[in-house]
Tab-separated table of C-alpha atoms in Angstrom:
chain	number	residue	atom	x	y	z
F	1	UNK	CA	-30.703	-3.598	13.449
F	2	UNK	CA	-28.951	-6.876	14.216
F	3	UNK	CA	-28.692	-7.850	10.533
F	4	UNK	CA	-27.211	-4.506	9.488
F	5	UNK	CA	-24.647	-4.784	12.314
F	6	UNK	CA	-23.609	-8.245	11.135
F	7	UNK	CA	-23.350	-7.073	7.527
F	8	UNK	CA	-21.250	-4.045	8.546
F	9	UNK	CA	-18.875	-6.150	10.643
F	10	UNK	CA	-18.603	-8.799	7.898
F	11	UNK	CA	-17.846	-6.096	5.320
F	12	UNK	CA	-15.180	-4.525	7.521
F	13	UNK	CA	-13.529	-7.870	8.266
F	14	UNK	CA	-13.509	-8.666	4.545
F	15	UNK	CA	-11.951	-5.275	3.833
F	16	UNK	CA	-9.377	-5.911	6.572
F	17	UNK	CA	-8.364	-9.220	5.026
F	18	UNK	CA	-8.284	-7.767	1.502
F	19	UNK	CA	-6.095	-4.856	2.533
F	20	UNK	CA	-3.757	-7.173	4.462
F	21	UNK	CA	-3.294	-9.494	1.480
F	22	UNK	CA	-2.789	-6.564	-0.905
F	23	UNK	CA	-0.206	-5.131	1.506
F	24	UNK	CA	1.641	-8.466	1.465
F	25	UNK	CA	1.372	-8.715	-2.336
F	26	UNK	CA	3.021	-5.344	-2.915
F	27	UNK	CA	5.689	-6.000	-0.264
F	28	UNK	CA	6.630	-9.192	-2.104
F	29	UNK	CA	6.663	-7.327	-5.433
F	30	UNK	CA	8.959	-4.720	-3.837
F	31	UNK	CA	11.351	-7.402	-2.625
F	32	UNK	CA	11.426	-9.256	-5.944
F	33	UNK	CA	12.211	-6.287	-8.203
F	34	UNK	CA	15.728	-5.075	-8.934
F	35	UNK	CA	14.973	-1.496	-9.916
F	36	UNK	CA	15.126	1.216	-7.250
F	37	UNK	CA	12.327	3.477	-8.474
F	38	UNK	CA	10.038	0.506	-9.002
F	39	UNK	CA	10.870	-0.672	-5.445
F	40	UNK	CA	9.898	2.720	-4.076
F	41	UNK	CA	6.723	2.699	-6.183
F	42	UNK	CA	5.670	-0.737	-4.903
F	43	UNK	CA	6.581	0.273	-1.347
F	44	UNK	CA	4.348	3.334	-1.553
F	45	UNK	CA	1.444	1.233	-2.834
F	46	UNK	CA	1.947	-1.292	-0.035
F	47	UNK	CA	1.955	1.527	2.511
F	48	UNK	CA	-1.333	2.821	1.066
F	49	UNK	CA	-2.858	-0.614	1.700
F	50	UNK	CA	-1.353	-0.622	5.207
F	51	UNK	CA	-2.943	2.762	5.879
F	52	UNK	CA	-6.284	1.432	4.699
F	53	UNK	CA	-5.817	-1.583	6.965
F	54	UNK	CA	-5.169	0.671	9.960
F	55	UNK	CA	-8.137	2.939	9.175
F	56	UNK	CA	-10.541	0.024	8.711
F	57	UNK	CA	-9.279	-1.556	11.926
F	58	UNK	CA	-10.058	1.684	13.748
F	59	UNK	CA	-13.529	1.819	12.224
F	60	UNK	CA	-14.106	-1.819	13.134
F	61	UNK	CA	-13.032	-1.093	16.705
F	62	UNK	CA	-15.514	1.754	16.976
F	63	UNK	CA	-18.382	-0.317	15.562
F	64	UNK	CA	-17.780	-3.474	17.596
F	65	UNK	CA	-16.915	-1.961	20.967
F	66	UNK	CA	-18.918	1.059	21.999
F	67	UNK	CA	-16.941	2.599	24.834
F	68	UNK	CA	-15.090	5.866	25.249
F	69	UNK	CA	-11.706	4.149	25.021
F	70	UNK	CA	-12.611	2.398	21.766
F	71	UNK	CA	-13.814	5.690	20.306
F	72	UNK	CA	-10.511	7.377	21.167
F	73	UNK	CA	-8.312	4.496	20.012
F	74	UNK	CA	-10.422	3.894	16.892
F	75	UNK	CA	-10.371	7.596	16.054
F	76	UNK	CA	-6.590	7.710	16.368
F	77	UNK	CA	-6.258	4.645	14.151
F	78	UNK	CA	-8.528	6.203	11.541
F	79	UNK	CA	-6.548	9.458	11.570
F	80	UNK	CA	-3.190	7.685	11.342
F	81	UNK	CA	-4.459	5.341	8.617
F	82	UNK	CA	-5.926	8.129	6.487
F	83	UNK	CA	-2.751	10.182	6.871
F	84	UNK	CA	-0.771	7.146	5.702
F	85	UNK	CA	-3.027	6.768	2.664
F	86	UNK	CA	-2.759	10.475	1.821
F	87	UNK	CA	1.027	10.701	2.269
F	88	UNK	CA	1.938	7.558	0.371
F	89	UNK	CA	-0.513	8.321	-2.423
F	90	UNK	CA	1.512	11.488	-3.046
F	91	UNK	CA	4.687	9.368	-3.013
F	92	UNK	CA	3.099	6.885	-5.420
F	93	UNK	CA	2.258	9.687	-7.850
F	94	UNK	CA	5.828	10.991	-7.659
F	95	UNK	CA	7.415	7.613	-8.326
F	96	UNK	CA	4.906	6.762	-11.048
F	97	UNK	CA	6.091	9.865	-12.900
F	98	UNK	CA	9.683	8.627	-12.658
F	99	UNK	CA	8.996	5.096	-13.930
F	100	UNK	CA	9.424	6.028	-17.645
F	101	UNK	CA	12.745	7.726	-16.853
F	102	UNK	CA	13.958	4.634	-15.041
F	103	UNK	CA	12.752	2.387	-17.877
F	104	UNK	CA	14.724	4.441	-20.388
F	105	UNK	CA	17.849	4.381	-18.199
F	106	UNK	CA	17.490	0.623	-17.650
F	107	UNK	CA	17.205	-0.005	-21.405
F	108	UNK	CA	20.298	2.140	-22.018
F	109	UNK	CA	22.195	0.248	-19.313
F	110	UNK	CA	21.228	-3.114	-20.833
F	111	UNK	CA	22.222	-1.922	-24.311
F	112	UNK	CA	25.664	-0.806	-23.089
F	113	UNK	CA	26.148	-4.023	-21.164
F	114	UNK	CA	25.406	-6.120	-24.230
F	115	UNK	CA	27.780	-4.035	-26.363
F	116	UNK	CA	30.632	-4.365	-23.861
F	117	UNK	CA	30.030	-8.089	-23.499
F	118	UNK	CA	30.446	-8.795	-27.234
């Protein structure tokens, strides 16, 4: 029992750290890009990782502290985190569909800019 508890907590902490670093990675990618649709796409992916972070934190709270308050708070965190994942996954799908349109418009803009510059 003790070994499985330690493995579960270690796994959840690892997942917490992974989701936090992935959240930061996609936030930086959002900041560094110039294109609006790509910014929204990276923002939605970062929010998915944030939702996973919140849900795993709630699960970790429930596993580590077994009291009524931790069950309520952990349950709320899990619900909010999973809603975040669900909502921003739909946003990610929407923006992913618009990436080719933006790529085409960006190429056209660059072509016109080069023609006017010559």
